[in-house]
Amino acid sequence: DGVPENDVEAVRWYRLAAEQGDAQAQYNLGIMYDIARGIPRNVVEAYVWYSVSAAQGYEFGRTSRDIVSDRMTPAQLAQGQEQATRCFESDFQDCD
């Protein structure tokens, strides 16, 4: 409250928190990729961040992952699944 909205700055802070394992920040970062706020739209990246939040039990992450997967090609889905696995196994340090 009381400061101008800045989506680019929000993405930066969400990413920092997401890399520390914060499931809600991971979900929020997925949203930013999904709707192109502060960062170019990228359904694979959205899928990755929704997936890792879901893997930590964040229900909104699971729901959003399932929704975005319906808009992905089989190749994008395979890439997202591989990337999400790598991200989760690296403790959120190898997510790109």
mmCIF file of N, CA, C and O in Angstrom:
data_model
loop_
_atom_site.group_PDB
_atom_site.id
_atom_site.type_symbol
_atom_site.label_atom_id
_atom_site.label_comp_id
_atom_site.label_asym_id
_atom_site.label_seq_id
_atom_site.Cartn_x
_atom_site.Cartn_y
_atom_site.Cartn_z
ATOM 1 N N ASP A 1 0.841 -1.185 0.000
ATOM 2 C CA ASP A 1 0.000 0.000 0.000
ATOM 3 C C ASP A 1 0.879 1.239 0.000
ATOM 4 O O ASP A 1 1.895 1.285 0.684
ATOM 5 N N GLY A 2 0.455 2.230 -0.742
ATOM 6 C CA GLY A 2 1.134 3.503 -0.751
ATOM 7 C C GLY A 2 2.303 3.618 -1.700
ATOM 8 O O GLY A 2 2.965 4.642 -1.728
ATOM 9 N N VAL A 3 2.590 2.570 -2.472
ATOM 10 C CA VAL A 3 3.667 2.634 -3.455
ATOM 11 C C VAL A 3 3.106 2.271 -4.824
ATOM 12 O O VAL A 3 2.139 1.510 -4.927
ATOM 13 N N PRO A 4 3.697 2.812 -5.886
ATOM 14 C CA PRO A 4 3.217 2.471 -7.225
ATOM 15 C C PRO A 4 3.414 0.985 -7.519
ATOM 16 O O PRO A 4 4.397 0.374 -7.091
ATOM 17 N N GLU A 5 2.466 0.405 -8.243
ATOM 18 C CA GLU A 5 2.574 -0.996 -8.646
ATOM 19 C C GLU A 5 3.673 -1.134 -9.689
ATOM 20 O O GLU A 5 3.760 -0.344 -10.619
ATOM 21 N N ASN A 6 4.523 -2.135 -9.517
ATOM 22 C CA ASN A 6 5.621 -2.367 -10.441
ATOM 23 C C ASN A 6 5.765 -3.872 -10.640
ATOM 24 O O ASN A 6 6.349 -4.569 -9.800
ATOM 25 N N ASP A 7 5.218 -4.368 -11.753
ATOM 26 C CA ASP A 7 5.214 -5.807 -12.006
ATOM 27 C C ASP A 7 6.613 -6.375 -12.192
ATOM 28 O O ASP A 7 6.886 -7.509 -11.777
ATOM 29 N N VAL A 8 7.509 -5.625 -12.798
ATOM 30 C CA VAL A 8 8.882 -6.108 -12.997
ATOM 31 C C VAL A 8 9.545 -6.321 -11.641
ATOM 32 O O VAL A 8 10.206 -7.344 -11.402
ATOM 33 N N GLU A 9 9.357 -5.387 -10.739
ATOM 34 C CA GLU A 9 9.920 -5.513 -9.392
ATOM 35 C C GLU A 9 9.246 -6.657 -8.631
ATOM 36 O O GLU A 9 9.913 -7.395 -7.892
ATOM 37 N N ALA A 10 7.963 -6.833 -8.826
ATOM 38 C CA ALA A 10 7.247 -7.940 -8.175
ATOM 39 C C ALA A 10 7.820 -9.279 -8.629
ATOM 40 O O ALA A 10 8.043 -10.173 -7.806
ATOM 41 N N VAL A 11 8.081 -9.424 -9.925
ATOM 42 C CA VAL A 11 8.670 -10.665 -10.448
ATOM 43 C C VAL A 11 10.012 -10.927 -9.783
ATOM 44 O O VAL A 11 10.316 -12.058 -9.384
ATOM 45 N N ARG A 12 10.812 -9.898 -9.639
ATOM 46 C CA ARG A 12 12.127 -10.046 -9.018
ATOM 47 C C ARG A 12 11.996 -10.581 -7.585
ATOM 48 O O ARG A 12 12.688 -11.523 -7.197
ATOM 49 N N TRP A 13 11.089 -10.004 -6.826
ATOM 50 C CA TRP A 13 10.912 -10.434 -5.432
ATOM 51 C C TRP A 13 10.267 -11.819 -5.346
ATOM 52 O O TRP A 13 10.635 -12.625 -4.482
ATOM 53 N N TYR A 14 9.308 -12.097 -6.224
ATOM 54 C CA TYR A 14 8.716 -13.437 -6.245
ATOM 55 C C TYR A 14 9.780 -14.498 -6.538
ATOM 56 O O TYR A 14 9.810 -15.550 -5.918
ATOM 57 N N ARG A 15 10.650 -14.188 -7.506
ATOM 58 C CA ARG A 15 11.695 -15.157 -7.856
ATOM 59 C C ARG A 15 12.636 -15.394 -6.673
ATOM 60 O O ARG A 15 12.996 -16.535 -6.382
ATOM 61 N N LEU A 16 13.038 -14.335 -5.994
ATOM 62 C CA LEU A 16 13.917 -14.499 -4.823
ATOM 63 C C LEU A 16 13.268 -15.382 -3.772
ATOM 64 O O LEU A 16 13.904 -16.285 -3.222
ATOM 65 N N ALA A 17 12.006 -15.145 -3.494
ATOM 66 C CA ALA A 17 11.292 -15.956 -2.501
ATOM 67 C C ALA A 17 11.066 -17.378 -3.020
ATOM 68 O O ALA A 17 11.180 -18.348 -2.264
ATOM 69 N N ALA A 18 10.755 -17.509 -4.314
ATOM 70 C CA ALA A 18 10.521 -18.830 -4.915
ATOM 71 C C ALA A 18 11.773 -19.687 -4.826
ATOM 72 O O ALA A 18 11.696 -20.882 -4.533
ATOM 73 N N GLU A 19 12.919 -19.098 -5.058
ATOM 74 C CA GLU A 19 14.182 -19.835 -4.993
ATOM 75 C C GLU A 19 14.549 -20.219 -3.558
ATOM 76 O O GLU A 19 15.408 -21.072 -3.354
ATOM 77 N N GLN A 20 13.892 -19.596 -2.593
ATOM 78 C CA GLN A 20 14.083 -19.967 -1.184
ATOM 79 C C GLN A 20 13.080 -21.039 -0.757
ATOM 80 O O GLN A 20 13.062 -21.455 0.396
ATOM 81 N N GLY A 21 12.214 -21.462 -1.703
ATOM 82 C CA GLY A 21 11.278 -22.539 -1.419
ATOM 83 C C GLY A 21 9.894 -22.108 -0.993
ATOM 84 O O GLY A 21 9.091 -22.937 -0.578
ATOM 85 N N ASP A 22 9.570 -20.834 -1.115
ATOM 86 C CA ASP A 22 8.250 -20.344 -0.718
ATOM 87 C C ASP A 22 7.212 -20.736 -1.774
ATOM 88 O O ASP A 22 7.236 -20.237 -2.895
ATOM 89 N N ALA A 23 6.311 -21.641 -1.414
ATOM 90 C CA ALA A 23 5.343 -22.188 -2.367
ATOM 91 C C ALA A 23 4.396 -21.127 -2.913
ATOM 92 O O ALA A 23 4.038 -21.154 -4.087
ATOM 93 N N GLN A 24 3.974 -20.185 -2.081
ATOM 94 C CA GLN A 24 3.072 -19.136 -2.568
ATOM 95 C C GLN A 24 3.796 -18.221 -3.551
ATOM 96 O O GLN A 24 3.228 -17.820 -4.562
ATOM 97 N N ALA A 25 5.062 -17.910 -3.301
ATOM 98 C CA ALA A 25 5.840 -17.096 -4.240
ATOM 99 C C ALA A 25 6.052 -17.856 -5.546
ATOM 100 O O ALA A 25 6.005 -17.257 -6.629
ATOM 101 N N GLN A 26 6.254 -19.168 -5.468
ATOM 102 C CA GLN A 26 6.394 -19.976 -6.683
ATOM 103 C C GLN A 26 5.106 -19.908 -7.504
ATOM 104 O O GLN A 26 5.142 -19.732 -8.715
ATOM 105 N N TYR A 27 3.989 -20.037 -6.833
ATOM 106 C CA TYR A 27 2.688 -19.924 -7.495
ATOM 107 C C TYR A 27 2.526 -18.532 -8.121
ATOM 108 O O TYR A 27 2.131 -18.401 -9.278
ATOM 109 N N ASN A 28 2.856 -17.487 -7.356
ATOM 110 C CA ASN A 28 2.723 -16.122 -7.865
ATOM 111 C C ASN A 28 3.626 -15.891 -9.073
ATOM 112 O O ASN A 28 3.228 -15.205 -10.024
ATOM 113 N N LEU A 29 4.813 -16.454 -9.051
ATOM 114 C CA LEU A 29 5.714 -16.335 -10.193
ATOM 115 C C LEU A 29 5.110 -17.046 -11.403
ATOM 116 O O LEU A 29 5.178 -16.541 -12.527
ATOM 117 N N GLY A 30 4.491 -18.199 -11.176
ATOM 118 C CA GLY A 30 3.775 -18.882 -12.248
ATOM 119 C C GLY A 30 2.704 -18.002 -12.853
ATOM 120 O O GLY A 30 2.553 -17.939 -14.078
ATOM 121 N N ILE A 31 1.956 -17.317 -12.015
ATOM 122 C CA ILE A 31 0.917 -16.401 -12.516
ATOM 123 C C ILE A 31 1.530 -15.330 -13.402
ATOM 124 O O ILE A 31 1.004 -15.031 -14.482
ATOM 125 N N MET A 32 2.627 -14.755 -12.954
ATOM 126 C CA MET A 32 3.252 -13.671 -13.719
ATOM 127 C C MET A 32 3.670 -14.157 -15.111
ATOM 128 O O MET A 32 3.484 -13.450 -16.099
ATOM 129 N N TYR A 33 4.221 -15.368 -15.188
ATOM 130 C CA TYR A 33 4.562 -15.941 -16.494
ATOM 131 C C TYR A 33 3.297 -16.264 -17.299
ATOM 132 O O TYR A 33 3.273 -16.092 -18.512
ATOM 133 N N ASP A 34 2.286 -16.734 -16.633
ATOM 134 C CA ASP A 34 1.056 -17.161 -17.295
ATOM 135 C C ASP A 34 0.306 -15.994 -17.927
ATOM 136 O O ASP A 34 -0.222 -16.107 -19.031
ATOM 137 N N ILE A 35 0.259 -14.859 -17.240
ATOM 138 C CA ILE A 35 -0.526 -13.725 -17.743
ATOM 139 C C ILE A 35 0.342 -12.576 -18.248
ATOM 140 O O ILE A 35 -0.180 -11.509 -18.567
ATOM 141 N N ALA A 36 1.651 -12.804 -18.324
ATOM 142 C CA ALA A 36 2.587 -11.813 -18.877
ATOM 143 C C ALA A 36 2.531 -10.487 -18.118
ATOM 144 O O ALA A 36 2.365 -9.430 -18.702
ATOM 145 N N ARG A 37 2.737 -10.553 -16.818
ATOM 146 C CA ARG A 37 2.811 -9.343 -16.003
ATOM 147 C C ARG A 37 4.232 -9.192 -15.495
ATOM 148 O O ARG A 37 4.698 -9.986 -14.693
ATOM 149 N N GLY A 38 4.925 -8.207 -16.018
ATOM 150 C CA GLY A 38 6.292 -7.936 -15.591
ATOM 151 C C GLY A 38 7.332 -8.819 -16.242
ATOM 152 O O GLY A 38 8.519 -8.669 -15.983
ATOM 153 N N ILE A 39 6.877 -9.736 -17.081
ATOM 154 C CA ILE A 39 7.757 -10.707 -17.733
ATOM 155 C C ILE A 39 7.004 -11.235 -18.957
ATOM 156 O O ILE A 39 5.775 -11.294 -18.938
ATOM 157 N N PRO A 40 7.702 -11.598 -20.031
ATOM 158 C CA PRO A 40 6.987 -12.126 -21.200
ATOM 159 C C PRO A 40 6.237 -13.421 -20.870
ATOM 160 O O PRO A 40 6.694 -14.223 -20.053
ATOM 161 N N ARG A 41 5.094 -13.604 -21.503
ATOM 162 C CA ARG A 41 4.308 -14.827 -21.306
ATOM 163 C C ARG A 41 5.131 -16.040 -21.711
ATOM 164 O O ARG A 41 5.782 -16.058 -22.735
ATOM 165 N N ASN A 42 5.091 -17.058 -20.855
ATOM 166 C CA ASN A 42 5.818 -18.289 -21.126
ATOM 167 C C ASN A 42 5.090 -19.410 -20.397
ATOM 168 O O ASN A 42 5.222 -19.556 -19.177
ATOM 169 N N VAL A 43 4.308 -20.203 -21.139
ATOM 170 C CA VAL A 43 3.499 -21.241 -20.505
ATOM 171 C C VAL A 43 4.361 -22.337 -19.889
ATOM 172 O O VAL A 43 3.962 -22.936 -18.883
ATOM 173 N N VAL A 44 5.532 -22.591 -20.458
ATOM 174 C CA VAL A 44 6.416 -23.611 -19.883
ATOM 175 C C VAL A 44 6.900 -23.154 -18.505
ATOM 176 O O VAL A 44 6.849 -23.913 -17.531
ATOM 177 N N GLU A 45 7.358 -21.914 -18.403
ATOM 178 C CA GLU A 45 7.811 -21.381 -17.111
ATOM 179 C C GLU A 45 6.657 -21.334 -16.111
ATOM 180 O O GLU A 45 6.841 -21.634 -14.929
ATOM 181 N N ALA A 46 5.469 -20.946 -16.572
ATOM 182 C CA ALA A 46 4.301 -20.937 -15.691
ATOM 183 C C ALA A 46 4.050 -22.337 -15.156
ATOM 184 O O ALA A 46 3.842 -22.537 -13.956
ATOM 185 N N TYR A 47 4.099 -23.329 -16.039
ATOM 186 C CA TYR A 47 3.895 -24.724 -15.650
ATOM 187 C C TYR A 47 4.931 -25.153 -14.606
ATOM 188 O O TYR A 47 4.590 -25.800 -13.615
ATOM 189 N N VAL A 48 6.174 -24.792 -14.838
ATOM 190 C CA VAL A 48 7.251 -25.165 -13.916
ATOM 191 C C VAL A 48 6.973 -24.622 -12.517
ATOM 192 O O VAL A 48 7.003 -25.357 -11.526
ATOM 193 N N TRP A 49 6.689 -23.343 -12.421
ATOM 194 C CA TRP A 49 6.508 -22.732 -11.106
ATOM 195 C C TRP A 49 5.219 -23.188 -10.442
ATOM 196 O O TRP A 49 5.185 -23.393 -9.223
ATOM 197 N N TYR A 50 4.159 -23.388 -11.224
ATOM 198 C CA TYR A 50 2.944 -23.966 -10.642
ATOM 199 C C TYR A 50 3.239 -25.370 -10.121
ATOM 200 O O TYR A 50 2.773 -25.755 -9.050
ATOM 201 N N SER A 51 4.000 -26.142 -10.886
ATOM 202 C CA SER A 51 4.295 -27.527 -10.511
ATOM 203 C C SER A 51 5.094 -27.628 -9.218
ATOM 204 O O SER A 51 4.796 -28.471 -8.365
ATOM 205 N N VAL A 52 6.117 -26.793 -9.078
ATOM 206 C CA VAL A 52 6.913 -26.900 -7.858
ATOM 207 C C VAL A 52 6.123 -26.420 -6.645
ATOM 208 O O VAL A 52 6.282 -26.973 -5.550
ATOM 209 N N SER A 53 5.247 -25.452 -6.830
ATOM 210 C CA SER A 53 4.399 -25.052 -5.699
ATOM 211 C C SER A 53 3.436 -26.182 -5.350
ATOM 212 O O SER A 53 3.198 -26.463 -4.172
ATOM 213 N N ALA A 54 2.905 -26.857 -6.373
ATOM 214 C CA ALA A 54 2.007 -27.991 -6.142
ATOM 215 C C ALA A 54 2.732 -29.129 -5.438
ATOM 216 O O ALA A 54 2.169 -29.785 -4.552
ATOM 217 N N ALA A 55 3.983 -29.362 -5.805
ATOM 218 C CA ALA A 55 4.767 -30.435 -5.191
ATOM 219 C C ALA A 55 4.982 -30.196 -3.698
ATOM 220 O O ALA A 55 5.232 -31.135 -2.947
ATOM 221 N N GLN A 56 4.856 -28.953 -3.290
ATOM 222 C CA GLN A 56 4.985 -28.615 -1.875
ATOM 223 C C GLN A 56 3.625 -28.563 -1.176
ATOM 224 O O GLN A 56 3.528 -28.125 -0.032
ATOM 225 N N GLY A 57 2.583 -28.981 -1.886
ATOM 226 C CA GLY A 57 1.260 -29.044 -1.282
ATOM 227 C C GLY A 57 0.401 -27.814 -1.460
ATOM 228 O O GLY A 57 -0.679 -27.721 -0.884
ATOM 229 N N TYR A 58 0.858 -26.855 -2.280
ATOM 230 C CA TYR A 58 0.090 -25.630 -2.489
ATOM 231 C C TYR A 58 -1.020 -25.921 -3.503
ATOM 232 O O TYR A 58 -0.761 -26.094 -4.691
ATOM 233 N N GLU A 59 -2.250 -25.994 -3.032
ATOM 234 C CA GLU A 59 -3.392 -26.432 -3.839
ATOM 235 C C GLU A 59 -3.633 -25.549 -5.063
ATOM 236 O O GLU A 59 -3.950 -26.051 -6.144
ATOM 237 N N PHE A 60 -3.500 -24.235 -4.927
ATOM 238 C CA PHE A 60 -3.699 -23.352 -6.073
ATOM 239 C C PHE A 60 -2.675 -23.646 -7.166
ATOM 240 O O PHE A 60 -2.958 -23.486 -8.351
ATOM 241 N N GLY A 61 -1.484 -24.048 -6.770
ATOM 242 C CA GLY A 61 -0.462 -24.428 -7.743
ATOM 243 C C GLY A 61 -0.890 -25.634 -8.556
ATOM 244 O O GLY A 61 -0.739 -25.666 -9.776
ATOM 245 N N ARG A 62 -1.449 -26.621 -7.885
ATOM 246 C CA ARG A 62 -1.915 -27.821 -8.582
ATOM 247 C C ARG A 62 -3.029 -27.489 -9.562
ATOM 248 O O ARG A 62 -2.988 -27.891 -10.720
ATOM 249 N N THR A 63 -3.989 -26.721 -9.112
ATOM 250 C CA THR A 63 -5.119 -26.346 -9.970
ATOM 251 C C THR A 63 -4.639 -25.559 -11.188
ATOM 252 O O THR A 63 -5.032 -25.845 -12.319
ATOM 253 N N SER A 64 -3.780 -24.580 -10.962
ATOM 254 C CA SER A 64 -3.291 -23.745 -12.064
ATOM 255 C C SER A 64 -2.403 -24.532 -13.006
ATOM 256 O O SER A 64 -2.454 -24.334 -14.228
ATOM 257 N N ARG A 65 -1.588 -25.444 -12.476
ATOM 258 C CA ARG A 65 -0.762 -26.323 -13.322
ATOM 259 C C ARG A 65 -1.652 -27.130 -14.266
ATOM 260 O O ARG A 65 -1.374 -27.240 -15.455
ATOM 261 N N ASP A 66 -2.727 -27.670 -13.744
ATOM 262 C CA ASP A 66 -3.627 -28.473 -14.566
ATOM 263 C C ASP A 66 -4.309 -27.627 -15.642
ATOM 264 O O ASP A 66 -4.478 -28.080 -16.774
ATOM 265 N N ILE A 67 -4.661 -26.406 -15.297
ATOM 266 C CA ILE A 67 -5.312 -25.515 -16.267
ATOM 267 C C ILE A 67 -4.338 -25.125 -17.369
ATOM 268 O O ILE A 67 -4.666 -25.181 -18.552
ATOM 269 N N VAL A 68 -3.118 -24.717 -16.994
ATOM 270 C CA VAL A 68 -2.158 -24.266 -18.009
ATOM 271 C C VAL A 68 -1.719 -25.434 -18.890
ATOM 272 O O VAL A 68 -1.462 -25.252 -20.087
ATOM 273 N N SER A 69 -1.679 -26.639 -18.328
ATOM 274 C CA SER A 69 -1.252 -27.788 -19.136
ATOM 275 C C SER A 69 -2.205 -28.064 -20.289
ATOM 276 O O SER A 69 -1.794 -28.581 -21.327
ATOM 277 N N ASP A 70 -3.472 -27.684 -20.135
ATOM 278 C CA ASP A 70 -4.449 -27.858 -21.216
ATOM 279 C C ASP A 70 -4.168 -26.947 -22.412
ATOM 280 O O ASP A 70 -4.656 -27.202 -23.510
ATOM 281 N N ARG A 71 -3.379 -25.904 -22.200
ATOM 282 C CA ARG A 71 -3.049 -24.960 -23.272
ATOM 283 C C ARG A 71 -1.680 -25.226 -23.883
ATOM 284 O O ARG A 71 -1.217 -24.468 -24.733
ATOM 285 N N MET A 72 -1.019 -26.294 -23.451
ATOM 286 C CA MET A 72 0.352 -26.572 -23.893
ATOM 287 C C MET A 72 0.375 -27.670 -24.944
ATOM 288 O O MET A 72 -0.453 -28.577 -24.920
ATOM 289 N N THR A 73 1.356 -27.575 -25.824
ATOM 290 C CA THR A 73 1.578 -28.653 -26.786
ATOM 291 C C THR A 73 2.239 -29.817 -26.046
ATOM 292 O O THR A 73 2.815 -29.623 -24.959
ATOM 293 N N PRO A 74 2.213 -31.023 -26.621
ATOM 294 C CA PRO A 74 2.917 -32.144 -25.976
ATOM 295 C C PRO A 74 4.402 -31.861 -25.746
ATOM 296 O O PRO A 74 4.957 -32.236 -24.708
ATOM 297 N N ALA A 75 5.038 -31.178 -26.683
ATOM 298 C CA ALA A 75 6.463 -30.852 -26.524
ATOM 299 C C ALA A 75 6.671 -29.865 -25.378
ATOM 300 O O ALA A 75 7.610 -30.010 -24.590
ATOM 301 N N GLN A 76 5.816 -28.871 -25.277
ATOM 302 C CA GLN A 76 5.923 -27.916 -24.176
ATOM 303 C C GLN A 76 5.688 -28.604 -22.835
ATOM 304 O O GLN A 76 6.383 -28.326 -21.866
ATOM 305 N N LEU A 77 4.710 -29.490 -22.797
ATOM 306 C CA LEU A 77 4.405 -30.209 -21.565
ATOM 307 C C LEU A 77 5.588 -31.082 -21.127
ATOM 308 O O LEU A 77 5.973 -31.073 -19.950
ATOM 309 N N ALA A 78 6.194 -31.789 -22.070
ATOM 310 C CA ALA A 78 7.361 -32.610 -21.748
ATOM 311 C C ALA A 78 8.503 -31.745 -21.233
ATOM 312 O O ALA A 78 9.176 -32.096 -20.240
ATOM 313 N N GLN A 79 8.733 -30.604 -21.870
ATOM 314 C CA GLN A 79 9.785 -29.688 -21.433
ATOM 315 C C GLN A 79 9.484 -29.167 -20.028
ATOM 316 O O GLN A 79 10.368 -29.123 -19.169
ATOM 317 N N GLY A 80 8.244 -28.783 -19.787
ATOM 318 C CA GLY A 80 7.855 -28.269 -18.477
ATOM 319 C C GLY A 80 8.008 -29.307 -17.381
ATOM 320 O O GLY A 80 8.476 -28.987 -16.279
ATOM 321 N N GLN A 81 7.632 -30.548 -17.672
ATOM 322 C CA GLN A 81 7.763 -31.609 -16.676
ATOM 323 C C GLN A 81 9.227 -31.874 -16.338
ATOM 324 O O GLN A 81 9.586 -32.022 -15.168
ATOM 325 N N GLU A 82 10.066 -31.918 -17.363
ATOM 326 C CA GLU A 82 11.503 -32.139 -17.137
ATOM 327 C C GLU A 82 12.108 -30.992 -16.337
ATOM 328 O O GLU A 82 12.867 -31.201 -15.389
ATOM 329 N N GLN A 83 11.750 -29.785 -16.724
ATOM 330 C CA GLN A 83 12.292 -28.605 -16.058
ATOM 331 C C GLN A 83 11.795 -28.526 -14.606
ATOM 332 O O GLN A 83 12.567 -28.178 -13.706
ATOM 333 N N ALA A 84 10.530 -28.845 -14.369
ATOM 334 C CA ALA A 84 9.985 -28.809 -13.011
ATOM 335 C C ALA A 84 10.679 -29.835 -12.123
ATOM 336 O O ALA A 84 10.996 -29.549 -10.961
ATOM 337 N N THR A 85 10.947 -31.011 -12.659
ATOM 338 C CA THR A 85 11.647 -32.047 -11.898
ATOM 339 C C THR A 85 13.041 -31.569 -11.524
ATOM 340 O O THR A 85 13.472 -31.688 -10.364
ATOM 341 N N ARG A 86 13.747 -31.014 -12.509
ATOM 342 C CA ARG A 86 15.104 -30.506 -12.262
ATOM 343 C C ARG A 86 15.073 -29.381 -11.217
ATOM 344 O O ARG A 86 15.910 -29.326 -10.315
ATOM 345 N N CYS A 87 14.085 -28.513 -11.331
ATOM 346 C CA CYS A 87 13.942 -27.391 -10.398
ATOM 347 C C CYS A 87 13.730 -27.900 -8.981
ATOM 348 O O CYS A 87 14.414 -27.478 -8.043
ATOM 349 N N PHE A 88 12.797 -28.820 -8.820
ATOM 350 C CA PHE A 88 12.484 -29.350 -7.489
ATOM 351 C C PHE A 88 13.674 -30.097 -6.901
ATOM 352 O O PHE A 88 14.022 -29.906 -5.733
ATOM 353 N N GLU A 89 14.320 -30.924 -7.717
ATOM 354 C CA GLU A 89 15.454 -31.721 -7.234
ATOM 355 C C GLU A 89 16.677 -30.874 -6.907
ATOM 356 O O GLU A 89 17.521 -31.290 -6.118
ATOM 357 N N SER A 90 16.778 -29.698 -7.499
ATOM 358 C CA SER A 90 17.923 -28.810 -7.228
ATOM 359 C C SER A 90 17.624 -27.831 -6.096
ATOM 360 O O SER A 90 18.375 -26.885 -5.887
ATOM 361 N N ASP A 91 16.538 -28.063 -5.374
ATOM 362 C CA ASP A 91 16.121 -27.169 -4.300
ATOM 363 C C ASP A 91 15.873 -25.762 -4.840
ATOM 364 O O ASP A 91 16.259 -24.775 -4.256
ATOM 365 N N PHE A 92 15.244 -25.722 -6.027
ATOM 366 C CA PHE A 92 14.772 -24.506 -6.690
ATOM 367 C C PHE A 92 15.890 -23.598 -7.220
ATOM 368 O O PHE A 92 15.678 -22.425 -7.460
ATOM 369 N N GLN A 93 17.065 -24.189 -7.444
ATOM 370 C CA GLN A 93 18.190 -23.393 -7.946
ATOM 371 C C GLN A 93 18.416 -23.570 -9.448
ATOM 372 O O GLN A 93 19.081 -22.740 -10.061
ATOM 373 N N ASP A 94 17.885 -24.619 -10.056
ATOM 374 C CA ASP A 94 18.067 -24.872 -11.494
ATOM 375 C C ASP A 94 16.682 -24.977 -12.140
ATOM 376 O O ASP A 94 16.219 -26.055 -12.478
ATOM 377 N N CYS A 95 16.031 -23.834 -12.259
ATOM 378 C CA CYS A 95 14.633 -23.797 -12.696
ATOM 379 C C CYS A 95 14.430 -23.228 -14.092
ATOM 380 O O CYS A 95 13.321 -23.209 -14.600
ATOM 381 N N ASP A 96 15.489 -22.742 -14.710
ATOM 382 C CA ASP A 96 15.349 -22.130 -16.049
ATOM 383 C C ASP A 96 15.714 -23.109 -17.140
ATOM 384 O O ASP A 96 16.403 -24.039 -16.990
#
